[in-house]
Each structure stands twice: as structure tokens, then as C-alpha cells.
Amino acid sequence: MSQVAENQSPLQPSSQHDEVVSPWLDAWRKFRKNKLALFGAITVIFFIILGILSPWIAPQGINDQNMANTLQAPSSSHLLGTDDFGRDVLSRIIHGARISLWVGFLSVVGSIVMGCLLGILAGYYGRWVDTIISRLFDIMLAFPSILLAITIVAVLGPSLQNALIAIAIINVPNFGRLIRSKVLSVKQEEYIMAAKAIGMKDSRLLMKHILPNSISPIIVQGTLSIGTAIIEAAALGFLGLGAQPPQPEWGQMLAESKAYITTAPWTMIFPGLAIMLTVLGFNLMGDGLRDALDPKMKH
Amino acid sequence: MLTYTLRRLLMLIPVLLGMALIVFFIIHAIPGDPAQIILGQQATEENVEALNEQLGLNEPLYVQFFSYLGNILTGDLGESFQTNNAISEEVWPFLAATIELSFVAMLIAIVIGVNAGIISAWFQNSWFDYSAMLLALIGVSIPIFWLGLMEQWAFSVELNWLPSSGRENVRDPVEPITHLFLIDTLIQGRLDQFVDVVRHLILPSVALATIPMAIIARITRSSMLEVMKSDYIRTARAKGMRMFGVVYKHSLKNAVIPVLTIIGLQTGLLLGGAILTETIFSWPGIGRYIYGAIDARDYPVIQSGVLIVATMFIFINLIVDLLYAAVDPRIKYH
Amino acid sequence: MKKWKLAMMMLLIFTLSFALIGCGGDDDESGNGSDEEKILIFGRGGDSVTLDPAKATDGESLKVTANLYENLVTYGEEDTSINPQLATEWEVSEDGLLFTFKLREGVKFHDGTDFNAEAVVTNFNLWASDLESYYYYNSQYGDGNNGTIIEEVKAIDDYTVEFKLTRSQATFLQNMAMDSFGIASPAAIEKYGEDFKKNPVGTGPFKFEEWKEEERIVIVKNEDYWKEGYPKLDKVIFKPIADNQARLNALFTGDIDLMDGISYTDIAQVTSKSEFQMFERKSNTIGYLGLTNTREPLDNKLVRQALNHAVNKQEIADAFYGGYAVPAINPMPPLINGYHEGVEDYAFDVEKAKSLLAEAGYGDGFEMELWAMPVPRPYMPDGRKVAQLLQKQFEEIGVTAEIVSYEWGTYLDKAKAGEADAFLLGWTGDNGDADNFLYTLLGKDNIGSNNYAYYGNEEVNDLLVQAQTETDTAEREKLYMEAQEIIKDDAPWIPLVHAKPSVAGKENIINYIPHMTGNESLEKVDFK
Amino acid sequence: MTSILQVKGLKTTFFTDEGNIPAVDDIDFHLDEGEILGIVGESGCGKSVTSLSIMGLVPNPPGKITDGSITFQEEDLTKASEKRMREIRGNEISMIFQEPMTSLNPLFTIGNQLIEAVKLHEKVSKQKALHRVIEMLKVVGLPRAEEMVNEYPHQLSGGMRQRVMIAMAFICNPKILIADEPTTALDVTIQAQILHQMKELNRKRNTAVMLITHDLGVVAEVCTRVIVMYCGQIIEQADVNTIFQSPKHPYTIGLLQSVPDIREKRSRLFSIKGNVPKPGSIQKGCRFAGRCEQAHDRCFAEDPPLYKGDGQGHQVRCFLHESIEEAHHVEDTITSP
Amino acid sequence: MSKTLLQVHNLKKHFPIYGGILNKKVGEVKAVDGLTFSVKEGETLSLVGESGCGKSTTGRLIMQLIEPTDGSVIFEDQSLTELSKKQVRLTRERMQMIFQDPYASLNPRHSVQKILEEPLIVHGIGSKEERKQRVKEMLEVVGLSSYHAKRYPHQFSGGQRQRIGIARALMTKPKLIIADEPVSALDVSIQAQVLNLLQDLQKKFQLTYIFIAHDLGVVRHISKSVAVMYLGRIVEIADSETLYNGALHPYTKALLSSVPIPDPTIQKESIPLSGDLPDPSKPPQGCAFHSRCEACMDVCKTQKPTLMEVEKDHYVACHLYEEDKQFNDK
């Protein structure tokens, strides 16, 4: 013992004062340095705040019609103009932020939950479970996703909630596959072997080692998917299969104002820009998260 | 290689069967009576009933499924409820329209996307890199239906440069041979029509190309960067090779593999995902064909249409997988 | 440096693409100069389903066949009066059971065969032989028991045909003029069999040339047309463009000459441009908000009346029909014989509505679903928007309406099953007769069919049934007026507007008169 | 013996987010014609960066040569154009790397990659180049050379690939071969083969070899002269026998003693305490002072210079051996130009 | 004599190779093909061999981390291959493993505290406080400081990480430690530290080691006995001194003479072994080594030699010595 202690005093004296850098802290530091990602995060937060505070900051309500004042060009009283009901476009976009973000977020959470469940089952248990689930994913991916969403909405009936469900379903295989492959690769990692070697139960292994180490790609993919989900919701809204009027969902706003593209382009341009900016925000943020959390992951 | 191909083909069977099953049951779960929809709002009850009988929709679902499956296996895709035409004969013009559009869109996406990706990787952190990648990010963030409308507005309505919809000049329609108009017009030596077809293609194909272009550019860049860091690139440089050779000979071929995957996936997505673009640009393609059929509850058309698209998707990806083997000798299929 | 080569290539690509964009930017001439062929391109929302008019159930099919076929009698250019076409004159027996038509001589089908009495007999017998396929024949001349009210069609001589009925039908001639009953060449029917729907042969001003599905239908001038000097056009192309906006763009870029189904919101755009004009189609439609009479609280007449008072119809007409609609009072458009001018509408009066609600026991209002159709219909271009306006107007009287929409087929199914509270719907007249509106839509017998509102007034039903067999025109009109008065009071619907689904076209188009049935022959249409 | 390569005051710095890290910090050495110079050190000591600096292949960004000169045949490579460097690389100075598995492009045949190496520097027909390639492959002891030119890297074992790399390096008859840990990834039996091969080629073609390794056994077996590096600096330099028989720097001594020897079983290995300091974390003073048993105050305060010259070129960077310098100072100044 | 702690008998692991249209099994790699050996308490047995010889697989087989195709592993008189999954898990309290790659074998998202106390949690040892205490102790034992417990693996150098790995293996006070190439990823000076630590710990806790390595120098230094493996089989097994001074198998001899000796005065000119390791899925007929063996005889090409005791406690699998043996037996 004495011999051991004697030979082992190998650390530099300064090291005691090193701060503890957890992987999350490390990731945050990297993220913070990425200007584009930060810009994305700020955009996203901006829209989130817009969504949360919409009842208070929007100059008008969702459905404050003014038929005497329709299709007004942007002016000081209506910064982004009015639509064909004389409603303030800006207010509707602000209210719409809540809907779009909510749909994006909830549907992605739904996809993640379902995808995780199936992906873990497939990746961890392998064999026939894997075969069945993987084939199911193959089948779902072979469907053109928007067509699948349209069909699901056709079955359930057009509404925002059903659009959300449809979007959640069509994105399940993306997450399922991701998690499955992550589980498979994490399973090969030496620290998993090490954890097994200390006599760990499978369930604990899954919860304490495999899942936490699969989480960062899920976060990254999840962030990016919120963007996609918002576009998908807008597309369904655009086709009249998503949010129902007078809900100011952005895609549905586009559908409603499509006819005015030449006479009142602002009714068309601004909701489209809102979608694009929000999605861009999520994409930038997702990219930044990827670089920070999981530099090895591919685009 | 052959065995691998065969094995992959064999693996398709359960996928296609599963697909047929799922399509069938989802579609039959859609509420609404096809006969009613075919006959319209003003139809009488008896007429509806009679049509249901005639279409075989009174049979139990599983009977319908197996007869449908049996028909498909014998190559019979069924008849459209709406037009009573054999789908196998009816579908090709639509499919051809989509194939032509997707092909051109993919061509644009690949040519611009790959080159932008290479240049970005080559001049990493240059202004070109930054702006190209920001554009690519915007590209994946744009709702394409919105982009399509904006294009129409700008180039067709306001500037009147390009036609806003359709595939050809209606006044001087193309005589279809293959239904791929670019080819048909060339076969017939109608250069004026060819130009016209190209002009019709520009707006929708650019809208459709946006997302894959952006994705391809991003993947090409990151994959190039990764390859350029690899040991064998260092070896190539240690041999005294110049950067251009290194990039175009050694890096590109290696970087192309992930790009190939994406191209495969995206092409598949384009085929089926063109619904929105096709709607906006009145492109008589398969997406609209199926979408219209959903509206009309034209079961055989939806089933067969979706199956055709999915099969194409699967085959394109199979081809991509086989292309890997051509590019990458490491993938030796036993 | 190879970098330069790359840059040069890029430059080349860009130049090429600009060249492509540039060329043809100015070639939007319609090609309708006097020395050239006169080609009219008609843009519309959807493709035809069949070109056999007798089998067609959709307007887009009949829009084409109206130019290929002719009937024994036809409607007036601007109304639904009965005029000779292939029949030059006709007689009706006293009891209304025997119709004798004198046929026009010297008319030939497009395939060169003669039009004669035998051809008429063949057509009518064919239709009677398969009531399932010949849908309109069944609905107009069927007796409801898989039989038909036309007992026999007989060729008296080459150019005389006699129809013998089992019971008198007030609308017999009115029906005869429907586009569905165009006379086809028996030889062609024989020759093409199942494929006849793709190879139409009639006697009309235009001959069929080509049908490329979802792309175009081309019909060309019938050089042997019996009406001297017609048609004026050499060729008409029907081009389906589903999206309204895209269709309008196509009009503006010169890809098409005429378009129907223009969004009412776009009319201003057309009228503001001197190169374009609007053609107004007389209304043959009713757009209404059905109030399902069996559902609480809409089963209460006072509530229905209150809702009627709450709606500002003019606002709807202005906002979503661009003025191309008139507020509706009765369940049928004013051009129809038997329309009751004297019925007074429920005034737009919020206070009145509130007091009626209070009287009905709903002083605090109530909640209901407000269904809006997801697809544009001729009688209502944008149901969701109308619904939003209605929602707002109902809100004024304390009624909270949630807008619900289903996919179109489902929508009809569910509404038919009585699952809707209030629902937007409408109707386009088939044959320009009051029966086709009042009985079809509000007869108790039609509950579960087209009486979506579940309006079950026995008295009204009796009046309407009685009118069906009444051959005296004045007597008939009286019956219908009586029914309209009762209906107004019962308020099973809120009749909203009679839309005038208009057509936009190039300024140089002349003699185009859109018919209220939605389909018209283009024989007189010409370019300036 | 004439020096073919002269490195003076070379400094290569990596500019990273964590600060500027001098991976190679002011090193001087020379490589003589036909000799095998060993550069030993633990990971992160800068030995690989040294070789990349000579080749002009330091990844930039983040790395950059910030000071010093590399004189190859009277030409300063740090000032040479990229075009000139390309002419030199593979032709005058070639290099082989640690990982034979990843150093060959997996998508091209062996023949293709070797022919490319020839054609980059000489105008010969493809046929002739192929001929040269096959011959070279035979020289490095690959028996099936004719077939092998049509094979892909993944079809070969690690040892064979490293031979291919050697063939590629020697095919243009370079004056210098830089071998960066060429056998580390290989099994001992294969290592023996490869080392043998390199020695053979060195002897036959008189190519100077710079062998970078962490394995003292390999150094003893192959090299004629040895440089020991620590934290970006040269700390000891001498001919191979001197280093192994009378090492002077405490680090060299410790390193030699920590190697478990196959010939005898020691009850206990000597071990150097502590860890290699993180790059960039070096404070002033001797870089080894923190781990040195004999360190005294001065070691922590002052950076010792490289004391040169006991006549046999034995140089040590340690205050303990200051005396060498003094004793031979005069002689040193006379011999050096 | 101390008692035998671990006995391995005829241990096999064959990995199937799939192929063909239906993805059927078309062959197998005999990664481990009939190993028999035993280890006594407190001793160190080393498994050496070149890459792909099956030594790491053997380690994992002993731990029951992968399921053997055949054979038995008897640990403390308990046949592990016959135990249920759960029972196997419980034996790991007394049987632990150290891995080659100190970067990969520590979960990057867990702090050192979490990593070290995990074995205790898994086996339900001690209260939270006790566990914390033990982590501190163990960190000191392996030469780290207790304040390191809060840090994450990426904050340590390679040598320190390997110490953490060792500490983790020791947490449950095991009897047997399987060390899979524990020092091959480390620098020479650090390697010596870790080897010394392992030796000290062995003395302190009476540990038994199975030491898997490819570096013959390291092996000689640490082991009591050594088994040399080639293509899934043991070719020679003996007491370490015997083996290093009097190796019998041609492969062992070649291996030993391939090791570069840090002494420039010794000049070797010949290469001890030519050729490459054969493809493990298609090993040569007969003795797997015959394709590279200088002393290859006809019999070697057809018959697999068996492991025989040629001298006392010195087993060799080579036809060269079979005759001697047979002769001796007669």
C-alpha cells in the first residue's frame, strides 16, 4: 500500500482547481460560440415568446373582422396589412406562432415517444422483433410522407389535432430508425461491455447507459424535425386538411389568401415568411446542437 | 453482387405485401361512400346502392383485399371507379409527367447542389461557403408550396417570362409517344416545342429542386470535408498531388457515397411528394392523380397509385445501393 | 486553372437559362388572326369524366358534350324556355300522355350517318335498358321502381317520333332539353360499345378530335353543321387547370382564352385590365346554410328564425362573390318559373334575433357546429370563408359556432345522415324547374337523400307532389308559391345567395353567353 | 557525412479555440545522407508535427509554421511555393504513415494509386509506369505483384498495405523517407518484416530515413542516431549506442527503464511519475521538471537550453549536464560553420 | 499450493458468416476453438498472440459476456455456463474486467463518482454514504484524488482513465480480474505506472489476473504463466520463465525473436517469420500455423496437433514434439 501511494502522486498541483466540465456544459460552450446557431436559437425563442404572449401583445384578436376594412396594404395602423375579413395580418401571424410551434413541438414529441419505443425494442431485442419493426419502418418510409399524412387526415377528418397526429405518425420511422441504429452502435461501445461486466441488468443498462447516450442525436433530430413538422402542418393547412378557420395557422392563412397574391400580396408573403423564419431558426439551432452535442453525426 | 441483388429483391416482397395491406385498410377506413362521391351530390339512394354493388364494394373487406391482391399479383391493377379505365393503361401519362419533372428537378439539384457543396468544402469558411450554406439552410426551411406561388407570381404574373402552369403549350400540344415530352419533342424534331416544354418545366422543377438541392449541397460539403481530413488524402498530398486532383479524384469519389444515398432518398420523395408542386403548377402528374383519387374515394387508383410510387421509391433505393457497390469495392456482396 | 473552367461552365449554364427565359417572353399572341385557325382555349377546373352525355353526372363532362350533341328541344339562350333543336315542332295530347315530335331533316351525325326517327328511338331505348348507367334518364324519367314513365318511343315515319307516357309529367319537355339527352349516332354506339364515352359522335356544331386525360379535350368545327354559317370557331380546346389561381394566371399569360370558376376575389383583377372581360352567368343555384331540423336547438322554429335574422346576406355576397351574387330569399333562384316574388325575407336584425332566441329559451345563446365544405362549389366558392363570416355574425347574437370541415365525400355522407348542426350547402338546378329545387331539397320524401336539413313538413310535401303531375302551368306555379310561403315561415334553412358563377375571358371574344345551366354550346362564339 | 536536411529553430503552432499551442517549439536537427534517424517520444511530443512540417502538410488551419527554416539541399522549404513543394513531395521526400488501413484510398486499385505516384513526377507512359510499379512491389517483397495492381486496398492485409505504402514512397527514388510510426498498428511478426524491409531499402538505395516511433526497441534495432522529444522540444540527441548505454536526460533514462524487457523479468518497472502535460499548459521552466525526480528550483524557473557537443554530437536539454557545454564549448564553435 | 480459481475446458466460440440470397449461414469463424486452461488463486495467467488470435474473445467468454458455442467455464467450483443469466450477473461481483481503451470503456456522460459507484448499486452494496466513501478510498488506492470524483472522463488523460477503469473493477472487491490489453493504448512511461499499479493491487487484494496482451515484454513482466494463442487455439502454455527461456513451439519462438530489443548492440539480420496471418474464416488444414512454419512437415498439413504436456507444466501443440512424447510414453 505504501508503495502504491508513494509512486502515485502523479497529478499536477494545479489540477485540483480545474472546474468540473460536464458534457452538457461542454456542449453549451460550443453552442454559444456558434453565431449562426445562436441566431437560430434567438429566432426560435422570439417566436416562442410571441406564441406565449400572443393574447397580450397581438394588437387584435384572432377573428376580429372588419368587413369595411378588407385587404388593406401595410400601414401604420396595420403593420402587415389586413386580410379579406379586414383582420390584422400581424395579429394573426402572432397568434399563429402559438399554433405552429405547438403543433411542431407536440407532433415531434409524439414521434419521439413512439419512435423511441419501437426503435429501442428493435435495436435492443433484435431478431424477429427487429425484423418486424424495421420492415414496418421500411413500409412507412416508402410511402410518400405527405400522401400518407393526407390519407391519415382523410381517415380522421381534417382538423388541427388530426393533422398533428398525422404528422407525428409519419415521422415515427425517422426517429425509430435513428434510435434503433444508435442503440445498435451504443450496444457495441466498450463502456456497455464494461457495464455488463460489472453485472448490470439489461433494464438498467438500457435506462442508464444506452438511452442517455442516444439522447443527443434525438435532441438534434428532434429540433430539426420541429421545423419540418411546422412545414408539414402548414402544407396540410394549405390543402385545407389541417387547422380550420378562423384559426390563424400559417399554412391555412396562406390557403385563405392564395387568391390575393396579385392584389394583396402581403396576405401571402408574411405568413410564408413567418414559416420560413421559424423553420430556419429551428434548422440553425439544430445544426448548432449537432455540432455541439454530436459532432460525428452527419447531416 | 447478383445474389445480393436477388436477396434485396426477395426482401422487397414482404415490404410490398405489407404496403398493399396497409394502403388497403387505411383507404377503406376513410369515411365516405365512393359510389356517392362518383354519382355526386345529386344522386339518388338506389343509384348509389346499385353502383356499390357493381363496384364490388358490398363484399366483406377481407374478400375485397384478397381479390385485389390476387389481381395485383397477376399484373391487373384494377379499373378506376371514376373513368372505368384500366389503371395500368391510364397511369403512364401521369407517371411520365412526374418522372420528367422529378428528373429535371433532380438534375438541377444535383448539378448545383454537388458543385456548391464541393466549392464550399474547398473554400471552407470563405464568403462563398457561408452564403451557400446559409442559402442551403433557407432552402430546407422554405415551404415549397409557398415558394411555388411566389415563383408564379414573380416570373409568370408580374414579369411574364415563363408559363405559370401545365406541361406544354396548349395551342400546340405535343404528340405523345413516350409521354416524356422532352424526349417526344426531340424524336419528332420539334425544337420549338422542346423549348416550350423546357420553359414549362423551369418553374415547377426549380420549386421542386430547392429542398434536395439544399440537402445535397450540405451533405456534399460535410462529406467532402470529412474525406479531405482522411489519411488517404494526406497520402495523396504526400505523393505530390495538387489540391484540384485531390479534390476531384480522391475526395469526390469517396464523398459521393453519402450523397448517393441522399439522392436516392430524395428522388423517391420527389416522386410522391410532388403533390403540392403539381397542384400549384397544374402539373398532370401522379401525385395529383392520387390526390384526386383520394378525394373521389377511387380505391383502385389510390391503391395502385401508391403502390407504384412506393415500388419506384424502393427500386430507386435499391439501384442506389447497387451503385455503391460500383463505386465502392469494399462493399462486397456475398 | 480548372477553377476557371468551372466558373466558365457555371456562367454558361446561367446564360443558357436566361436565354430560355427570355425567348418566348413575348409570344403570347393567341393566334386568332383572320388568316389563321380560330382556336379557343377554355380553361376549367377539372377534366371530363365521360363524353357520353347520357352517362355523365358531372358538369365538366356536359360542358364538352353540349357542343358535340344536340337534343330534340333545347333551352333558350338566356333562360330555360323550350325551343326547337333537332325537333322542329311537337304536339302534346290533352291528357299529357302522348308527345309527338317532328324531326329536322337533312341532319347528319359526325360519322356521316343520317339523323332520323330511328336514331331517336335507339337512343331512348338504350337509356331505358340500363337505368343504373343512365343516371339522369333514371332520375328524370324513372318511376322510382326501376321502371320508366316513358312507356314507348315509336318512329311514326323517318322524321316523326312519338312518346307514350305512363303518367303525365309536368316537366317532360323541360327534362328533354337537358344536356344529358343529346342524341348520339346509333352506328357509333354500336361500333364503339364500351369505348363510346371516349369516341362521342353527335350532330352538334363541333366534332370530337382528341381527349388526353387531365391535359385537354379538343373539338373541331363540324363543317357539315346544319345551322348555316356556324360554328364560328375552328377549334375549341378544353383545358383542365385545377387551381383557380393557376387558371387565372394562365388566362393572364395568354395560355387560355376563357376560364370558368374564377374566384370571385379575382374578378376585380380581370375587370381592371382592358384586355379581359367578364361574362355573367345567370344564377341557377342556391347556396344555403342548412339547419338540421331534428337537432337541438335547431328543432325549434324560433331559433331557426333567429339565426335567419342574424345573417347579413349582402355582406356575404359582397365579400366572397365580388358582387356576382344576389341575396337569396327563397330556396330557388328567381329565374325559375314559380318563383314567389312576394315572399319577404327575414331582415338582418340582431335585436330581433336576440329576442327570438330569448323567446325560445336560449337567451344566453348556445353552442353549435357550423359545417363548411372543404371544396369550392359553383354555388359557393369558399365555404370556409363564408363560415367564418357567419360565425362572426352568430357570435353577435350569442351563438357560438365552431367551424367544422370534413373531406367532401365524408361531408356529404355525414350531413345526409343528419349529423351536422348547421351546414353550408347548395344546389345547381338540373333542368330549370322548381320541382328540381323545392321537392328535391325540401320534400319530406327526400329526407336521407337531398333533404339534408331533415325538413319534414307534410303539407309542403303534399303541395310539391301535387305540382309534379299538374300540367297546367299557372296552377302549378300557385302550388309552388304556396309552398314557398310555408317554407319561409318554417325557416329550415338560411337561404344565403344565388351565385352568378361567372366566366372570365379575353376582351376579343364575342357572342359568348354563359347559360344558367352551366353548359352552353359555343357555336356562335367568335373572336373580334 | 553531409546533411541532406537541416532543420533550424522550427516552430509550428496550432491556433485553436483553447489558445495557441506550440506543437513544435524551436527544434534544431539535421538528417545525414543514408542514415536512419530515429525520433522518439510519447504521444503529443510533436514528433508527427515535425514530419508534417517538413512535408509542408501541416493542416492549415489551424496549424502553421511560425518560425525557423527547413533546408533541403540548400532550399528553404518553409519558403518554397506550393507548386515546388508538390514537386518535392513523393519525389524527393516521401512519407509513410501509421495507419496502413486508412492511408490508401479505398476506392482505387493499388496499381492506380501507385501509377499516379509515378506519373505525378515523371512523364512516362502508363504502360511503363505500370511496369515500374510491379517491379517496385516485388522489391518490397510482395509476391503476387502482377495481380495485386488490380486489387483494392481492402483486399490486402495490414502488413501488405504497409508494404504497398513503402513501395509508393520509394517508387520515385526519394532522397528522404519520413516514416511516421510505420509499424505501430502492426503485429510484432509483421513489424519485424516491415522494419527489415525498410533497412534493406535504406541500405540499397542510400535513402535517408527519418523514423518516428514511440518504441525504443524499434529504435535500437533500426536507427543509427536518435532524437528524443518531449513536449515539442528536443531534449536529447545522440547516436544510438550512446543513447541506450549512457543516456543523460532524466526523461530518457526513465523512458528506457520503463520499457519492460523481454530478456529479463524485473520485479518492478521503473516508472516516470505523473502525466504528459496537456499541450499548451506548459509554464516556464523545464517542461519535464514536474515529473523529474532530480528537479531543483532552477528547473522550475528557467528553460534549459540544449547543451551541445561532447564531440560526438550528444546534446542534452538539462541543467544537470551544463558541464558538457562548458567543456566542449570551444570545440563546438570551431566545428559549426 | 493455492487452489485453482478458474478452470476453462474446451471453450469454443464460432461466429457464423451469413450470405447467399436467403442470408443463410455459409460458414463460420472459429474465433476460439477449444481452449483448456486453469488459473490458480493469486496468480496471473497471460494470453498472448497477434491480432485476431481470439484472445479478447476468450476474455469475454470467461466473463460470459458472449455465449460460448461449447465448453465450460468453472469459477470457484461453479460452472458459469450452466448458470441462469441472473446468477451469472451475480458472479460478476467476484469477477471483473478491465478494458483496453480507456477512452471508450467509460461512459462519457457519467461522472467518475457515478461510474465507480455503479457496480455497488448494481450489486446492492452499501448505503449512499458508504458508497461515496468507498469511491473516495478507491480513487486514492489507484493513485487519484478524491476530488476527482466529480469530474467527467474527458477531463482525464489516458493513464488516469485507465486508473479509473481499474478502480471500477475493484469496487466490488472481486477475486478475478480479466484485463483485456489494459496498457496497450498507453504511452511507455504511463504503461509502466499502470503495470506497477496492477502488481501492487494484486499483492494488496490477493487478486487473480487473466492478462490479455500482445506485448510479450509486458507479459513476461507481469505473469506467472503464459498461454500463446494462434488462430483461436493455444499453441503453447507454460510457466512464464520456462516459456521465455525455453519456448518450444516454432510460433512462440518466432514471436519472441520478432520483438525488438531496446539494445542497439544486438543486431538481428534475418526476419523470424514470413507471410501473413491466414484468413480466420478459412484457416489452413491441419496445423493452422503450417503455412508460415519453417519446420513444417507433411503431417502438419493434414492433422491438427493437440496440446500435450511435453515437459512438466509445459504444454505444446506441435507435431514436432508429439514423437518425443510418444517415445517417452513408450
PDB file of N, CA and C in Angstrom, chain C residues 25 30 40 42 77 84 88 101 111 174 189 226 247 269 289 301 329 342 348 403 409 416 455 477-478 482 486:
ATOM      1  N   GLY C  25     -40.806  35.180 -74.243  1.00  0.00           N
ATOM      2  CA  GLY C  25     -41.450  36.016 -73.247  1.00  0.00           C
ATOM      3  C   GLY C  25     -42.555  36.861 -73.857  1.00  0.00           C
ATOM      4  N   SER C  30     -52.533  35.103 -79.224  1.00  0.00           N
ATOM      5  CA  SER C  30     -53.444  33.959 -79.157  1.00  0.00           C
ATOM      6  C   SER C  30     -53.521  33.224 -80.474  1.00  0.00           C
ATOM      7  N   LEU C  40     -60.087  28.440 -79.696  1.00  0.00           N
ATOM      8  CA  LEU C  40     -60.455  28.962 -78.388  1.00  0.00           C
ATOM      9  C   LEU C  40     -60.031  27.943 -77.335  1.00  0.00           C
ATOM     10  N   PHE C  42     -60.445  26.877 -73.577  1.00  0.00           N
ATOM     11  CA  PHE C  42     -61.353  27.063 -72.448  1.00  0.00           C
ATOM     12  C   PHE C  42     -60.725  26.406 -71.225  1.00  0.00           C
ATOM     13  N   GLU C  77     -81.508  30.872 -75.083  1.00  0.00           N
ATOM     14  CA  GLU C  77     -80.115  31.277 -74.906  1.00  0.00           C
ATOM     15  C   GLU C  77     -79.832  31.801 -73.505  1.00  0.00           C
ATOM     16  N   PRO C  84     -87.049  24.690 -80.224  1.00  0.00           N
ATOM     17  CA  PRO C  84     -86.742  23.538 -81.076  1.00  0.00           C
ATOM     18  C   PRO C  84     -85.235  23.392 -81.311  1.00  0.00           C
ATOM     19  N   THR C  88     -88.328  20.017 -84.866  1.00  0.00           N
ATOM     20  CA  THR C  88     -88.725  21.336 -85.339  1.00  0.00           C
ATOM     21  C   THR C  88     -90.043  21.772 -84.709  1.00  0.00           C
ATOM     22  N   PHE C 101     -93.060  14.379 -81.911  1.00  0.00           N
ATOM     23  CA  PHE C 101     -92.047  15.335 -82.365  1.00  0.00           C
ATOM     24  C   PHE C 101     -91.840  15.201 -83.856  1.00  0.00           C
ATOM     25  N   ASP C 111     -70.344  11.042 -87.988  1.00  0.00           N
ATOM     26  CA  ASP C 111     -69.769   9.900 -88.693  1.00  0.00           C
ATOM     27  C   ASP C 111     -70.413   9.721 -90.068  1.00  0.00           C
ATOM     28  N   GLN C 174     -89.198  20.035 -70.344  1.00  0.00           N
ATOM     29  CA  GLN C 174     -88.119  20.695 -69.613  1.00  0.00           C
ATOM     30  C   GLN C 174     -86.937  19.740 -69.460  1.00  0.00           C
ATOM     31  N   ILE C 189     -72.528   4.116 -81.519  1.00  0.00           N
ATOM     32  CA  ILE C 189     -72.754   3.388 -80.267  1.00  0.00           C
ATOM     33  C   ILE C 189     -72.471   1.913 -80.487  1.00  0.00           C
ATOM     34  N   TRP C 226     -75.734  21.711 -89.611  1.00  0.00           N
ATOM     35  CA  TRP C 226     -76.969  22.109 -90.318  1.00  0.00           C
ATOM     36  C   TRP C 226     -77.280  23.595 -90.189  1.00  0.00           C
ATOM     37  N   ARG C 247     -55.249  28.930 -62.958  1.00  0.00           N
ATOM     38  CA  ARG C 247     -56.064  29.094 -64.142  1.00  0.00           C
ATOM     39  C   ARG C 247     -56.111  30.571 -64.532  1.00  0.00           C
ATOM     40  N   GLN C 269     -59.472  41.939 -60.541  1.00  0.00           N
ATOM     41  CA  GLN C 269     -58.253  41.896 -61.344  1.00  0.00           C
ATOM     42  C   GLN C 269     -58.563  41.854 -62.824  1.00  0.00           C
ATOM     43  N   LEU C 289     -77.467  27.828 -45.809  1.00  0.00           N
ATOM     44  CA  LEU C 289     -76.997  27.205 -44.574  1.00  0.00           C
ATOM     45  C   LEU C 289     -78.140  26.346 -44.073  1.00  0.00           C
ATOM     46  N   LYS C 301     -88.354  26.231 -34.152  1.00  0.00           N
ATOM     47  CA  LYS C 301     -88.530  27.152 -35.272  1.00  0.00           C
ATOM     48  C   LYS C 301     -88.042  28.557 -34.921  1.00  0.00           C
ATOM     49  N   ILE C 329     -83.751  34.753 -51.076  1.00  0.00           N
ATOM     50  CA  ILE C 329     -84.900  34.818 -50.193  1.00  0.00           C
ATOM     51  C   ILE C 329     -85.582  33.462 -50.152  1.00  0.00           C
ATOM     52  N   GLY C 342     -93.238  37.680 -53.878  1.00  0.00           N
ATOM     53  CA  GLY C 342     -93.839  38.387 -52.754  1.00  0.00           C
ATOM     54  C   GLY C 342     -93.335  37.980 -51.381  1.00  0.00           C
ATOM     55  N   PHE C 348     -82.109  41.538 -41.686  1.00  0.00           N
ATOM     56  CA  PHE C 348     -80.902  41.433 -40.864  1.00  0.00           C
ATOM     57  C   PHE C 348     -81.111  42.334 -39.656  1.00  0.00           C
ATOM     58  N   ILE C 403     -66.386  26.030 -36.374  1.00  0.00           N
ATOM     59  CA  ILE C 403     -66.338  25.640 -37.785  1.00  0.00           C
ATOM     60  C   ILE C 403     -65.720  24.250 -37.915  1.00  0.00           C
ATOM     61  N   GLY C 409     -66.474  14.070 -49.589  1.00  0.00           N
ATOM     62  CA  GLY C 409     -67.344  12.888 -49.615  1.00  0.00           C
ATOM     63  C   GLY C 409     -67.921  12.614 -48.230  1.00  0.00           C
ATOM     64  N   LYS C 416     -75.851  14.052 -44.761  1.00  0.00           N
ATOM     65  CA  LYS C 416     -77.004  13.272 -45.185  1.00  0.00           C
ATOM     66  C   LYS C 416     -77.545  12.440 -44.028  1.00  0.00           C
ATOM     67  N   TYR C 455     -86.050  18.482 -43.223  1.00  0.00           N
ATOM     68  CA  TYR C 455     -87.247  19.309 -43.132  1.00  0.00           C
ATOM     69  C   TYR C 455     -88.438  18.422 -43.477  1.00  0.00           C
ATOM     70  N   GLU C 477     -97.691  26.880 -60.724  1.00  0.00           N
ATOM     71  CA  GLU C 477     -96.968  27.977 -60.104  1.00  0.00           C
ATOM     72  C   GLU C 477     -97.603  28.357 -58.773  1.00  0.00           C
ATOM     73  N   LYS C 478     -98.911  28.290 -58.737  1.00  0.00           N
ATOM     74  CA  LYS C 478     -99.614  28.626 -57.496  1.00  0.00           C
ATOM     75  C   LYS C 478     -99.209  27.677 -56.358  1.00  0.00           C
ATOM     76  N   GLU C 482     -97.300  28.728 -52.837  1.00  0.00           N
ATOM     77  CA  GLU C 482     -97.851  28.389 -51.527  1.00  0.00           C
ATOM     78  C   GLU C 482     -96.777  27.685 -50.682  1.00  0.00           C
ATOM     79  N   ILE C 486     -94.829  28.770 -46.923  1.00  0.00           N
ATOM     80  CA  ILE C 486     -94.730  27.941 -45.707  1.00  0.00           C
ATOM     81  C   ILE C 486     -93.258  27.722 -45.349  1.00  0.00           C
TER      82      ILE C 486
END
